[in-house]
Short mmCIF file of C-alpha atoms in Angstrom, two decimals:
data_model
loop_
_atom_site.label_atom_id
_atom_site.label_comp_id
_atom_site.label_asym_id
_atom_site.label_seq_id
_atom_site.Cartn_x
_atom_site.Cartn_y
_atom_site.Cartn_z
CA MET A 406 2.66 -168.39 14.17
CA ILE A 407 1.99 -168.30 17.88
CA ASP A 408 -1.83 -168.25 17.60
CA ARG A 409 -1.99 -171.16 15.16
CA TYR A 410 -3.94 -173.26 17.66
CA ALA A 411 -6.23 -170.49 18.88
CA ASN A 412 -9.30 -172.31 17.60
CA LEU A 413 -8.94 -175.44 19.73
CA ASP A 414 -11.27 -176.20 22.59
CA SER A 415 -9.78 -176.22 26.08
CA PRO A 416 -10.36 -174.66 29.50
CA LEU A 417 -7.78 -172.03 28.55
CA HIS A 418 -9.30 -171.35 25.13
CA SER A 419 -12.72 -170.74 26.63
CA LEU A 420 -11.44 -168.46 29.40
CA ASP A 421 -12.43 -164.79 29.03
CA PRO A 422 -9.41 -163.12 27.34
CA ARG A 423 -9.26 -160.35 29.94
CA TRP A 424 -9.06 -162.86 32.79
CA LYS A 425 -6.55 -164.91 30.82
CA LEU A 426 -4.36 -161.92 30.13
CA LEU A 427 -4.51 -160.60 33.68
CA SER A 428 -4.02 -163.90 35.52
CA LEU A 429 -1.32 -165.34 33.25
CA PHE A 430 0.55 -162.05 33.04
CA ILE A 431 0.63 -161.87 36.83
CA LEU A 432 1.84 -165.49 36.93
CA ILE A 433 4.62 -164.60 34.48
CA LEU A 434 5.69 -161.68 36.69
CA VAL A 435 5.59 -163.89 39.78
CA CYS A 436 7.66 -166.59 38.03
CA ALA A 437 10.23 -164.00 37.09
CA SER A 438 10.46 -162.60 40.61
CA VAL A 439 10.92 -165.78 42.69
CA ASN A 440 14.27 -167.45 43.37
CA SER A 441 13.84 -170.10 46.07
CA PRO A 442 13.84 -173.63 44.65
CA PRO A 443 10.44 -174.68 46.14
CA ALA A 444 8.73 -171.60 44.65
CA VAL A 445 10.48 -172.03 41.30
CA PHE A 446 9.59 -175.75 41.11
CA PHE A 447 6.01 -175.06 42.14
CA ALA A 448 5.71 -172.39 39.43
CA ALA A 449 7.24 -174.75 36.88
CA GLY A 450 4.74 -177.46 37.85
CA ALA A 451 1.91 -174.96 37.48
CA ALA A 452 3.22 -173.88 34.07
CA VAL A 453 3.36 -177.49 32.88
CA ILE A 454 -0.20 -178.13 34.10
CA ILE A 455 -1.39 -174.93 32.38
CA ILE A 456 0.20 -175.91 29.06
CA ILE A 457 -1.32 -179.42 29.33
CA LEU A 458 -4.72 -177.87 30.03
CA SER A 459 -4.33 -175.58 27.00
CA ARG A 460 -4.16 -178.64 24.68
CA VAL A 461 -1.64 -176.87 22.49
CA PRO A 462 0.21 -179.72 20.70
CA VAL A 463 3.42 -180.78 22.45
CA ARG A 464 5.35 -180.69 19.17
CA PHE A 465 4.39 -177.04 18.69
CA VAL A 466 5.44 -176.27 22.27
CA PHE A 467 8.85 -177.88 21.76
CA HIS A 468 9.27 -176.18 18.41
CA THR A 469 8.50 -172.78 19.98
CA LEU A 470 10.89 -173.44 22.87
CA LYS A 471 13.75 -174.53 20.61
CA ALA A 472 15.27 -171.11 19.83
CA PRO A 473 15.07 -169.68 23.38
CA PHE A 474 16.43 -172.97 24.71
CA ILE A 475 19.56 -172.65 22.60
CA LEU A 476 20.10 -169.17 24.03
CA LEU A 477 19.60 -170.59 27.51
CA ILE A 478 22.25 -173.26 26.93
CA VAL A 479 24.78 -170.60 25.95
CA MET A 480 23.87 -168.55 29.01
CA ILE A 481 24.15 -171.59 31.30
CA PHE A 482 27.59 -172.43 29.93
CA PHE A 483 28.97 -168.98 30.74
CA LEU A 484 27.21 -168.85 34.10
CA VAL A 485 28.60 -172.14 35.45
CA ILE A 486 32.18 -171.23 34.59
CA THR A 487 32.12 -167.60 35.67
CA SER A 488 29.88 -167.46 38.73
CA GLY A 489 32.62 -168.17 41.28
CA GLY A 490 31.95 -169.79 44.71
CA ARG A 491 32.53 -173.47 45.49
CA PRO A 492 34.19 -175.32 42.59
CA LEU A 493 32.67 -178.64 41.48
CA PHE A 494 35.42 -179.75 39.11
CA GLY A 495 37.99 -178.29 36.80
CA LEU A 496 38.95 -179.12 33.23
CA ALA A 497 42.14 -177.52 31.93
CA PHE A 498 41.58 -173.78 32.47
CA ILE A 499 37.79 -174.10 32.98
CA THR A 500 36.27 -174.51 36.45
CA VAL A 501 32.64 -175.43 36.94
CA TYR A 502 31.12 -173.94 40.10
CA ILE A 503 28.32 -175.48 42.20
CA ASP A 504 26.77 -172.06 42.81
CA GLY A 505 26.83 -171.35 39.10
CA LEU A 506 25.09 -174.66 38.36
CA ARG A 507 22.45 -173.93 40.98
CA MET A 508 21.88 -170.44 39.63
CA ALA A 509 21.74 -171.73 36.03
CA ALA A 510 19.21 -174.40 36.96
CA ILE A 511 16.96 -171.84 38.67
CA ILE A 512 17.19 -169.40 35.76
CA CYS A 513 16.60 -172.19 33.25
CA ILE A 514 13.50 -173.51 35.03
CA LYS A 515 12.14 -169.99 35.51
CA ALA A 516 12.69 -169.09 31.86
CA LEU A 517 11.06 -172.29 30.62
CA SER A 518 8.09 -171.78 32.97
CA ILE A 519 7.64 -168.23 31.72
CA MET A 520 7.81 -169.38 28.11
CA LEU A 521 5.26 -172.14 28.73
CA ILE A 522 2.85 -169.64 30.28
CA PHE A 523 3.54 -167.27 27.43
CA ILE A 524 2.60 -170.00 24.91
CA ALA A 525 -0.54 -170.76 26.92
CA LEU A 526 -1.45 -167.07 26.88
CA PHE A 527 -0.79 -166.27 23.23
CA GLY A 528 -1.46 -169.74 21.85
CA THR A 529 -5.01 -170.06 23.07
CA SER A 530 -6.47 -166.77 21.79
CA ARG A 531 -6.09 -165.03 18.49
CA LEU A 532 -3.64 -162.18 18.75
CA ASN A 533 -6.23 -159.52 17.86
CA ILE A 534 -8.36 -160.72 20.79
CA ILE A 535 -5.41 -160.49 23.17
CA MET A 536 -4.75 -157.00 21.81
CA LYS A 537 -8.37 -156.06 22.43
CA ALA A 538 -8.00 -157.33 25.98
CA LEU A 539 -4.82 -155.25 26.32
CA SER A 540 -6.75 -152.18 25.15
CA TYR A 541 -9.39 -152.98 27.77
CA PHE A 542 -6.70 -152.59 30.42
CA GLY A 543 -5.68 -149.23 29.01
CA PHE A 544 -2.84 -150.28 26.71
CA PRO A 545 -2.61 -147.59 23.96
CA ARG A 546 -4.55 -148.60 20.84
CA ILE A 547 -1.85 -147.32 18.55
CA LEU A 548 0.60 -149.79 20.10
CA THR A 549 -1.79 -152.74 19.83
CA GLY A 550 -2.39 -151.78 16.21
CA LEU A 551 1.34 -151.62 15.55
CA LEU A 552 1.89 -154.98 17.23
CA LEU A 553 -0.85 -156.59 15.15
CA SER A 554 0.46 -155.17 11.89
CA THR A 555 4.02 -156.14 12.73
CA TYR A 556 2.92 -159.67 13.55
CA ARG A 557 1.01 -159.96 10.26
CA TYR A 558 3.76 -158.57 8.04
CA ILE A 559 6.92 -159.81 9.70
CA PHE A 560 6.48 -163.17 7.96
CA LEU A 561 6.16 -161.45 4.59
CA SER A 562 9.31 -159.48 5.29
CA PHE A 563 11.19 -162.68 6.12
CA GLU A 564 9.95 -164.23 2.88
CA ASP A 565 11.11 -161.15 1.00
CA LEU A 566 14.49 -161.30 2.69
CA GLU A 567 14.87 -164.95 1.78
CA LYS A 568 14.01 -164.24 -1.86
CA LEU A 569 16.50 -161.36 -2.00
CA PHE A 570 19.26 -163.57 -0.60
CA VAL A 571 18.41 -166.39 -3.03
CA ALA A 572 18.51 -163.90 -5.91
CA ALA A 573 21.89 -162.64 -4.70
CA ARG A 574 23.26 -166.16 -4.16
CA LEU A 575 22.21 -167.13 -7.68
CA ARG A 576 24.39 -164.28 -8.88
CA GLY A 577 27.42 -165.29 -6.88
CA LEU A 578 26.93 -164.05 -3.32
CA THR A 579 28.58 -166.44 -0.90
CA LEU A 580 28.36 -165.75 2.79
CA ARG A 581 31.74 -167.41 3.30
CA LYS A 582 33.52 -164.56 1.56
CA GLY A 583 32.98 -162.53 4.69
CA ILE A 584 33.66 -158.83 4.78
CA GLY A 585 33.67 -158.54 0.98
CA ASN A 586 29.96 -159.25 0.96
CA THR A 587 29.01 -156.81 3.69
CA GLY A 588 28.07 -154.20 1.11
CA THR A 589 25.74 -156.61 -0.69
CA THR A 590 24.16 -157.68 2.58
CA VAL A 591 23.61 -154.05 3.56
CA ASN A 592 22.08 -153.37 0.12
CA ILE A 593 19.73 -156.33 0.55
CA LEU A 594 18.66 -155.13 3.99
CA ALA A 595 18.16 -151.59 2.68
CA THR A 596 16.01 -152.95 -0.17
CA LEU A 597 13.97 -154.87 2.36
CA LEU A 598 13.52 -151.73 4.43
CA VAL A 599 12.32 -149.73 1.41
CA ARG A 600 9.96 -152.53 0.37
CA SER A 601 8.56 -152.77 3.90
CA TYR A 602 7.99 -149.04 3.93
CA GLU A 603 6.13 -149.21 0.62
CA GLN A 604 4.15 -152.19 1.85
CA SER A 605 3.12 -150.26 4.95
CA GLU A 606 1.93 -147.35 2.78
CA ARG A 607 -0.21 -149.64 0.62
CA THR A 608 -1.61 -151.43 3.65
CA TYR A 609 -2.48 -148.11 5.23
CA VAL A 610 -4.41 -147.16 2.07
CA ALA A 611 -6.21 -150.52 2.13
CA MET A 612 -7.17 -149.95 5.76
CA TYR A 613 -8.26 -146.38 5.17
CA LEU A 614 -10.43 -147.46 2.23
CA ARG A 615 -12.23 -149.80 4.59
CA GLY A 616 -12.84 -147.16 7.21
CA PHE A 617 -9.95 -147.68 9.63
CA SER A 618 -9.83 -144.88 12.18
CA GLY A 619 -7.16 -146.09 14.59
CA GLU A 620 -9.04 -148.91 16.24
CA PHE A 621 -9.07 -152.58 15.26
CA ARG A 622 -12.67 -153.61 15.79
CA THR A 623 -13.69 -157.23 16.20
CA LEU A 624 -16.99 -159.05 16.50
CA GLU A 625 -15.69 -160.60 19.71
CA GLU A 626 -17.50 -159.20 22.72
CA PHE A 627 -16.06 -159.86 26.14
CA LYS A 628 -18.52 -161.47 28.51
CA ALA A 629 -17.05 -162.93 31.66
CA LYS A 630 -19.22 -165.74 33.06
CA PRO A 631 -18.99 -167.16 36.61
CA ILE A 632 -16.78 -169.98 35.27
CA ASP A 633 -14.34 -167.35 33.93
CA HIS A 634 -14.19 -165.69 37.34
CA ALA A 635 -13.54 -169.10 38.91
CA LYS A 636 -10.79 -170.06 36.45
CA GLY A 637 -9.19 -166.62 36.60
CA SER A 638 -9.26 -166.61 40.39
CA ALA A 639 -7.72 -170.11 40.46
CA LEU A 640 -4.83 -168.84 38.35
CA LEU A 641 -4.39 -165.86 40.66
CA ILE A 642 -4.33 -168.25 43.64
CA VAL A 643 -1.53 -170.18 41.92
CA SER A 644 0.45 -166.92 41.69
CA ALA A 645 -0.29 -166.22 45.36
CA LEU A 646 0.90 -169.71 46.34
CA VAL A 647 4.17 -169.24 44.46
CA LEU A 648 4.74 -165.94 46.27
CA PHE A 649 3.77 -167.54 49.59
CA LEU A 650 6.35 -170.30 49.10
CA GLU A 651 8.99 -167.75 48.24
CA TYR A 652 8.39 -165.42 51.18
CA PHE A 653 7.33 -168.04 53.74
CA LEU A 654 10.60 -169.87 53.25
CA ARG A 655 12.59 -166.66 53.34
CA LEU A 656 10.98 -165.73 56.67
CA LYS A 657 11.63 -169.23 58.06
CA ARG A 658 15.30 -168.82 57.23
CA MET B 1157 -35.36 -139.18 -18.65
CA SER B 1158 -31.93 -140.85 -18.59
CA GLU B 1159 -30.33 -141.71 -15.24
CA GLU B 1160 -27.38 -139.63 -14.02
CA PRO B 1161 -24.02 -141.35 -14.50
CA ILE B 1162 -22.83 -143.18 -11.38
CA LEU B 1163 -19.33 -141.83 -11.91
CA GLN B 1164 -18.29 -138.58 -13.58
CA VAL B 1165 -14.73 -137.39 -14.01
CA LYS B 1166 -14.32 -133.86 -15.33
CA ASN B 1167 -11.08 -132.23 -16.47
CA LEU B 1168 -9.04 -134.33 -14.05
CA SER B 1169 -5.30 -133.74 -13.91
CA PHE B 1170 -2.73 -135.10 -11.52
CA SER B 1171 1.03 -135.06 -11.01
CA TYR B 1172 3.31 -136.69 -8.48
CA PRO B 1173 6.10 -134.51 -7.08
CA GLU B 1174 8.65 -136.60 -8.95
CA LYS B 1175 6.57 -137.11 -12.11
CA LYS B 1176 4.56 -134.40 -13.79
CA GLY B 1177 1.50 -134.90 -15.98
CA VAL B 1178 0.59 -138.39 -14.79
CA LEU B 1179 -3.03 -137.68 -15.77
CA LYS B 1180 -3.97 -134.86 -18.12
CA ASN B 1181 -7.46 -133.51 -18.49
CA ILE B 1182 -9.33 -136.78 -18.07
CA ASN B 1183 -13.05 -136.75 -18.78
CA LEU B 1184 -15.25 -139.79 -18.42
CA GLU B 1185 -18.74 -140.87 -17.53
CA VAL B 1186 -19.75 -144.30 -16.27
CA GLU B 1187 -23.34 -145.48 -16.18
CA ARG B 1188 -24.66 -147.60 -13.31
CA GLY B 1189 -23.90 -151.30 -13.83
CA GLU B 1190 -21.38 -150.72 -16.61
CA ARG B 1191 -18.17 -152.74 -16.75
CA ILE B 1192 -15.29 -150.80 -18.09
CA ALA B 1193 -11.79 -151.99 -18.84
CA VAL B 1194 -8.94 -149.55 -18.42
CA ILE B 1195 -5.97 -150.48 -20.56
CA GLY B 1196 -2.67 -148.87 -21.35
CA PRO B 1197 1.05 -149.53 -21.12
CA ASN B 1198 2.90 -149.49 -17.78
CA GLY B 1199 3.03 -145.98 -16.33
CA SER B 1200 0.06 -144.76 -18.34
CA GLY B 1201 -1.80 -143.66 -15.20
CA LYS B 1202 -4.30 -146.50 -14.66
CA THR B 1203 -3.59 -147.07 -10.96
CA THR B 1204 -3.36 -143.33 -10.32
CA LEU B 1205 -6.79 -142.85 -11.91
CA PHE B 1206 -8.23 -145.53 -9.62
CA LEU B 1207 -6.60 -144.02 -6.52
CA LEU B 1208 -8.09 -140.64 -7.44
CA ILE B 1209 -11.56 -142.12 -7.98
CA CYS B 1210 -11.56 -143.73 -4.55
CA GLY B 1211 -10.28 -140.58 -2.87
CA VAL B 1212 -6.82 -141.77 -1.84
CA LEU B 1213 -5.13 -139.11 -3.97
CA LYS B 1214 -6.21 -135.50 -4.33
CA PRO B 1215 -6.64 -134.17 -7.89
CA HIS B 1216 -4.55 -131.15 -8.84
CA SER B 1217 -7.45 -129.94 -10.91
CA GLY B 1218 -10.80 -131.25 -12.01
CA LYS B 1219 -13.61 -132.96 -10.22
CA ILE B 1220 -14.77 -136.51 -9.54
CA THR B 1221 -18.41 -137.16 -8.74
CA ALA B 1222 -19.67 -140.58 -7.66
CA MET B 1223 -23.31 -141.37 -6.96
CA GLY B 1224 -24.07 -137.65 -7.31
CA GLU B 1225 -21.57 -136.59 -4.62
CA LYS B 1226 -18.13 -135.09 -4.99
CA VAL B 1227 -15.41 -137.59 -4.08
CA GLU B 1228 -13.56 -136.03 -1.17
CA HIS B 1229 -9.90 -136.72 -0.56
CA ASN B 1230 -9.23 -138.81 2.57
CA ARG B 1231 -12.87 -139.41 3.40
CA PHE B 1232 -14.02 -142.99 3.95
CA ASN B 1233 -16.54 -143.85 1.26
CA PRO B 1234 -17.69 -147.48 1.48
CA ARG B 1235 -19.66 -147.06 -1.75
CA ILE B 1236 -16.41 -147.11 -3.74
CA SER B 1237 -14.00 -150.00 -3.26
CA TYR B 1238 -10.57 -150.69 -4.65
CA LEU B 1239 -8.95 -154.08 -5.05
CA PHE B 1240 -5.19 -153.89 -4.80
CA GLN B 1241 -2.88 -155.56 -7.25
CA SER B 1242 -1.30 -157.60 -4.46
CA PRO B 1243 -3.69 -159.29 -2.02
CA ASP B 1244 -1.02 -159.07 0.67
CA ASP B 1245 -1.65 -155.32 0.76
CA GLN B 1246 -5.31 -155.94 1.37
CA LEU B 1247 -5.31 -158.80 3.88
CA PHE B 1248 -3.92 -157.48 7.13
CA SER B 1249 -6.05 -159.15 9.81
CA SER B 1250 -5.32 -162.34 11.74
CA THR B 1251 -7.97 -164.40 9.94
CA ILE B 1252 -9.88 -164.14 6.70
CA PHE B 1253 -13.12 -163.77 8.65
CA ASP B 1254 -11.70 -160.76 10.51
CA ASP B 1255 -10.48 -159.25 7.28
CA VAL B 1256 -13.82 -159.60 5.54
CA ALA B 1257 -15.54 -158.18 8.64
CA PHE B 1258 -13.09 -155.25 8.89
CA GLY B 1259 -14.96 -152.91 6.49
CA PRO B 1260 -18.50 -153.63 7.74
CA LEU B 1261 -17.36 -153.21 11.37
CA ASN B 1262 -15.89 -149.79 10.55
CA MET B 1263 -19.15 -148.87 8.83
CA GLY B 1264 -20.80 -149.17 12.24
CA LEU B 1265 -23.17 -151.95 11.20
CA SER B 1266 -24.88 -154.19 13.72
CA ARG B 1267 -23.26 -157.47 14.70
CA ARG B 1268 -25.94 -159.45 12.88
CA GLU B 1269 -25.56 -157.40 9.70
CA VAL B 1270 -21.77 -157.72 9.80
CA GLU B 1271 -22.03 -161.50 10.17
CA ARG B 1272 -24.58 -161.70 7.35
CA ARG B 1273 -22.42 -159.62 5.01
CA VAL B 1274 -19.30 -161.61 5.83
CA GLN B 1275 -21.05 -164.91 5.18
CA ASP B 1276 -22.49 -163.55 1.92
CA ALA B 1277 -19.15 -162.28 0.69
CA LEU B 1278 -17.37 -165.51 1.64
CA GLU B 1279 -20.01 -167.53 -0.16
CA LYS B 1280 -19.93 -165.40 -3.32
CA THR B 1281 -16.17 -165.81 -3.57
CA GLY B 1282 -16.06 -169.47 -2.52
CA CYS B 1283 -14.01 -168.64 0.57
CA LYS B 1284 -16.28 -170.09 3.27
CA ALA B 1285 -13.79 -172.80 4.13
CA LEU B 1286 -11.03 -170.22 4.53
CA ALA B 1287 -12.84 -168.10 7.14
CA GLU B 1288 -10.65 -169.12 10.09
CA ARG B 1289 -7.43 -169.41 8.10
CA ILE B 1290 -4.52 -167.04 8.53
CA PRO B 1291 -3.89 -164.93 5.38
CA HIS B 1292 -0.18 -165.74 5.42
CA HIS B 1293 -0.92 -169.45 4.97
CA LEU B 1294 -3.13 -169.11 1.88
CA SER B 1295 -2.15 -169.69 -1.73
CA GLY B 1296 -2.07 -166.77 -4.18
CA GLY B 1297 -5.46 -167.70 -5.64
CA GLU B 1298 -7.07 -168.07 -2.21
CA LYS B 1299 -5.64 -164.73 -1.11
CA ARG B 1300 -7.03 -163.05 -4.22
CA MET B 1301 -10.54 -164.42 -3.65
CA ALA B 1302 -10.38 -163.47 0.03
CA ALA B 1303 -9.31 -159.94 -0.94
CA ILE B 1304 -12.34 -159.72 -3.26
CA ALA B 1305 -14.56 -160.94 -0.39
CA SER B 1306 -13.09 -158.25 1.87
CA ILE B 1307 -14.40 -155.52 -0.44
CA LEU B 1308 -17.68 -157.20 -1.38
CA SER B 1309 -18.69 -157.31 2.30
CA MET B 1310 -18.94 -153.50 2.23
CA ASN B 1311 -21.49 -153.82 -0.57
CA PRO B 1312 -19.94 -151.07 -2.67
CA GLU B 1313 -21.64 -149.59 -5.72
CA ILE B 1314 -18.44 -149.05 -7.67
CA ILE B 1315 -15.54 -151.51 -7.58
CA LEU B 1316 -12.13 -150.72 -9.00
CA PHE B 1317 -10.10 -153.83 -9.80
CA ASP B 1318 -6.37 -153.27 -10.28
CA GLU B 1319 -4.80 -156.22 -12.09
CA PRO B 1320 -7.09 -158.80 -10.48
CA THR B 1321 -5.65 -161.74 -12.44
CA SER B 1322 -1.96 -161.02 -11.98
CA ASN B 1323 0.08 -164.00 -10.74
CA LEU B 1324 -2.89 -166.37 -10.94
CA ASP B 1325 -2.97 -169.80 -12.55
CA SER B 1326 -5.71 -170.51 -15.08
CA ARG B 1327 -8.03 -172.16 -12.54
CA ASN B 1328 -7.92 -169.20 -10.15
CA ARG B 1329 -8.07 -166.75 -13.05
CA ARG B 1330 -11.29 -168.46 -14.12
CA LYS B 1331 -12.64 -168.13 -10.57
CA VAL B 1332 -11.98 -164.38 -10.64
CA ILE B 1333 -13.69 -164.07 -14.04
CA ASN B 1334 -16.75 -166.00 -12.84
CA THR B 1335 -16.95 -163.95 -9.64
CA LEU B 1336 -16.68 -160.65 -11.52
CA ASN B 1337 -19.31 -161.74 -14.01
CA SER B 1338 -21.69 -162.60 -11.17
CA LEU B 1339 -21.49 -159.10 -9.69
CA SER B 1340 -24.12 -156.45 -10.33
CA GLN B 1341 -21.94 -153.51 -9.30
CA THR B 1342 -20.36 -150.94 -11.61
CA ILE B 1343 -16.88 -152.19 -12.37
CA LEU B 1344 -13.71 -150.57 -13.62
CA ALA B 1345 -10.92 -153.07 -14.17
CA SER B 1346 -7.37 -152.43 -15.26
CA SER B 1347 -5.27 -155.30 -16.47
CA HIS B 1348 -2.65 -156.39 -18.95
CA ASP B 1349 -4.61 -159.63 -19.29
CA LEU B 1350 -6.69 -158.44 -22.24
CA GLU B 1351 -8.49 -161.77 -22.68
CA PHE B 1352 -9.74 -161.45 -19.10
CA LEU B 1353 -11.02 -157.94 -19.86
CA LEU B 1354 -12.75 -159.18 -23.02
CA GLU B 1355 -14.62 -161.73 -20.91
CA THR B 1356 -15.68 -159.33 -18.17
CA CYS B 1357 -16.12 -155.85 -19.67
CA GLU B 1358 -18.18 -154.28 -22.42
CA LYS B 1359 -16.38 -150.98 -22.80
CA VAL B 1360 -12.76 -149.95 -22.71
CA ILE B 1361 -10.77 -146.83 -21.97
CA LEU B 1362 -7.38 -146.71 -23.60
CA LEU B 1363 -4.98 -144.58 -21.55
CA ASP B 1364 -1.50 -143.58 -22.63
CA GLU B 1365 0.85 -141.00 -21.16
CA GLY B 1366 -1.88 -139.75 -18.86
CA GLU B 1367 -4.44 -139.11 -21.54
CA ILE B 1368 -7.51 -140.97 -22.72
CA VAL B 1369 -6.68 -141.98 -26.25
CA LYS B 1370 -9.93 -143.72 -27.07
CA THR B 1371 -13.06 -145.09 -25.41
CA GLY B 1372 -15.74 -147.36 -26.77
CA SER B 1373 -16.69 -150.97 -27.34
CA ILE B 1374 -14.00 -153.29 -26.01
CA ARG B 1375 -14.10 -155.58 -29.05
CA ALA B 1376 -13.93 -152.71 -31.52
CA ILE B 1377 -11.02 -150.96 -29.83
CA MET B 1378 -8.99 -154.04 -28.93
CA GLY B 1379 -9.61 -155.30 -32.46
CA GLU B 1380 -7.81 -152.28 -33.97
CA GLU B 1381 -4.37 -153.75 -34.37
CA ASN B 1382 -2.66 -150.53 -35.43
CA LEU B 1383 -4.17 -148.56 -32.55
CA MET B 1384 -3.17 -151.22 -30.04
CA GLN B 1385 0.37 -151.48 -31.38
CA SER B 1386 0.87 -147.73 -31.45
CA HIS B 1387 0.22 -147.75 -27.68
CA HIS B 1388 2.50 -150.72 -26.92
CA LEU B 1389 -0.38 -153.17 -26.62
CA GLU B 1390 -1.20 -156.32 -28.53
CA LYS B 1391 -4.46 -157.29 -30.14
CA PRO B 1392 -5.85 -160.19 -28.08
CA HIS B 1393 -5.52 -163.60 -29.70
CA SER B 1394 -9.23 -164.28 -29.47
CA LEU B 1395 -9.83 -161.29 -31.78
CA ILE B 1396 -7.42 -162.52 -34.41
CA HIS B 1397 -9.67 -164.44 -36.79
CA SER B 1398 -7.06 -166.39 -38.72
CA LEU B 1399 -3.91 -167.42 -37.01
CA HIS B 1400 -1.18 -168.27 -39.48
CA ILE B 1401 0.55 -171.34 -38.19
CA PRO B 1402 3.55 -172.22 -40.30
CA HIS B 1403 3.57 -175.82 -41.56
CA SER B 1404 6.63 -177.84 -40.85
CA HIS B 1405 8.24 -179.33 -43.93
CA GLY B 1406 9.99 -182.48 -43.17
#
């Protein structure tokens, strides 16, 4: 769960959630938009410092990055052999291009920076607080409510799915049999869908019985102190510096 | 002058579109502070009766009055609470604290009052240490106690417990029994765990095929072996005075 370490104490944890959401979201957008190596490396450095400041355990960070990193590796592989441009070396029918490597490195660093900032954003506040901050900025409440419910119940659905597959395996389902088992797999997924629907109905009743009227209320009250303004502004300055490096160098060229 | 019943159900009938006659002409009166067990085989209408009492379902005919007011369909009434059979249906917030605070916050109470009620409910159910935990990470017993805390924080006058001991080990089952016995509210509890009902309730309503078959003292009714068997129930072991254990001859 992404907000597992939301109760730690760090400069990021204590930052007003609205400032955190605004400044880190802008930094994510800036990271995604820059392409020049100095700007990308500067943003990556900032992301690393931010994650260190967040005090989220390194093991958790690596664990969270594992799945996207595998996707990145696949993407890099295809990029370096298909980008064209100056060839670096060739192996049989595969040619690795310098431009492809350069592009892959930039994309890789940008993606990792964005993910680190993402972990710092969602890992240092409970999700319902981030959602409340999103609502503060005008994000529709129905969507924040849906996101929260999805986040809470997706783990249950995965558990259910696992149990259904175990039950099917114990009665002879083997994934190696391929197409023959497609029907069973579809049946399992359909069962999961029906169960999830029923679960959502029961949860709605539970919420209604406790007075839910479309808004997730919390005891958390947002109060931005001068230190929050300072920290938030510092993060915005980081974004500005990244943009400056990107456009200053472009103009110099 | 005797006090008005806290809950009155008059000529209540209900059908689902796919199942007719789920409840047929139910009449019952519950006095304040009473603890009533609702027993019956699967599909006898226990959960439906509870959902009607708390206003989730709309009766086809008849009337339900609680605390002197008609129970309206789809109107939030914090004075009547319902504990779901599965705590996963009940715990939907990111932490147990948030879940227990959910009802009081929607009741529009002050911050101080919400915090007081949450702390009270967590203490009563022994869940104080779980306040910051994520529901998904709790054991079945912990989830059950947290779900009970989430309804106690609303300070309801009537609590409907639907299978509160299902899937619990004996230690957690005992916790639920002790918590229920410490409550002063009016309680209606449905369960197939008849020993649990014997320990927590004084009266029983026997439901079968949507009708109330018999009401009265829990020990008297559960002790009637023929009656229990004719409605696919078993007389609880604690009410069987002499158990015949066959001797082994070796």
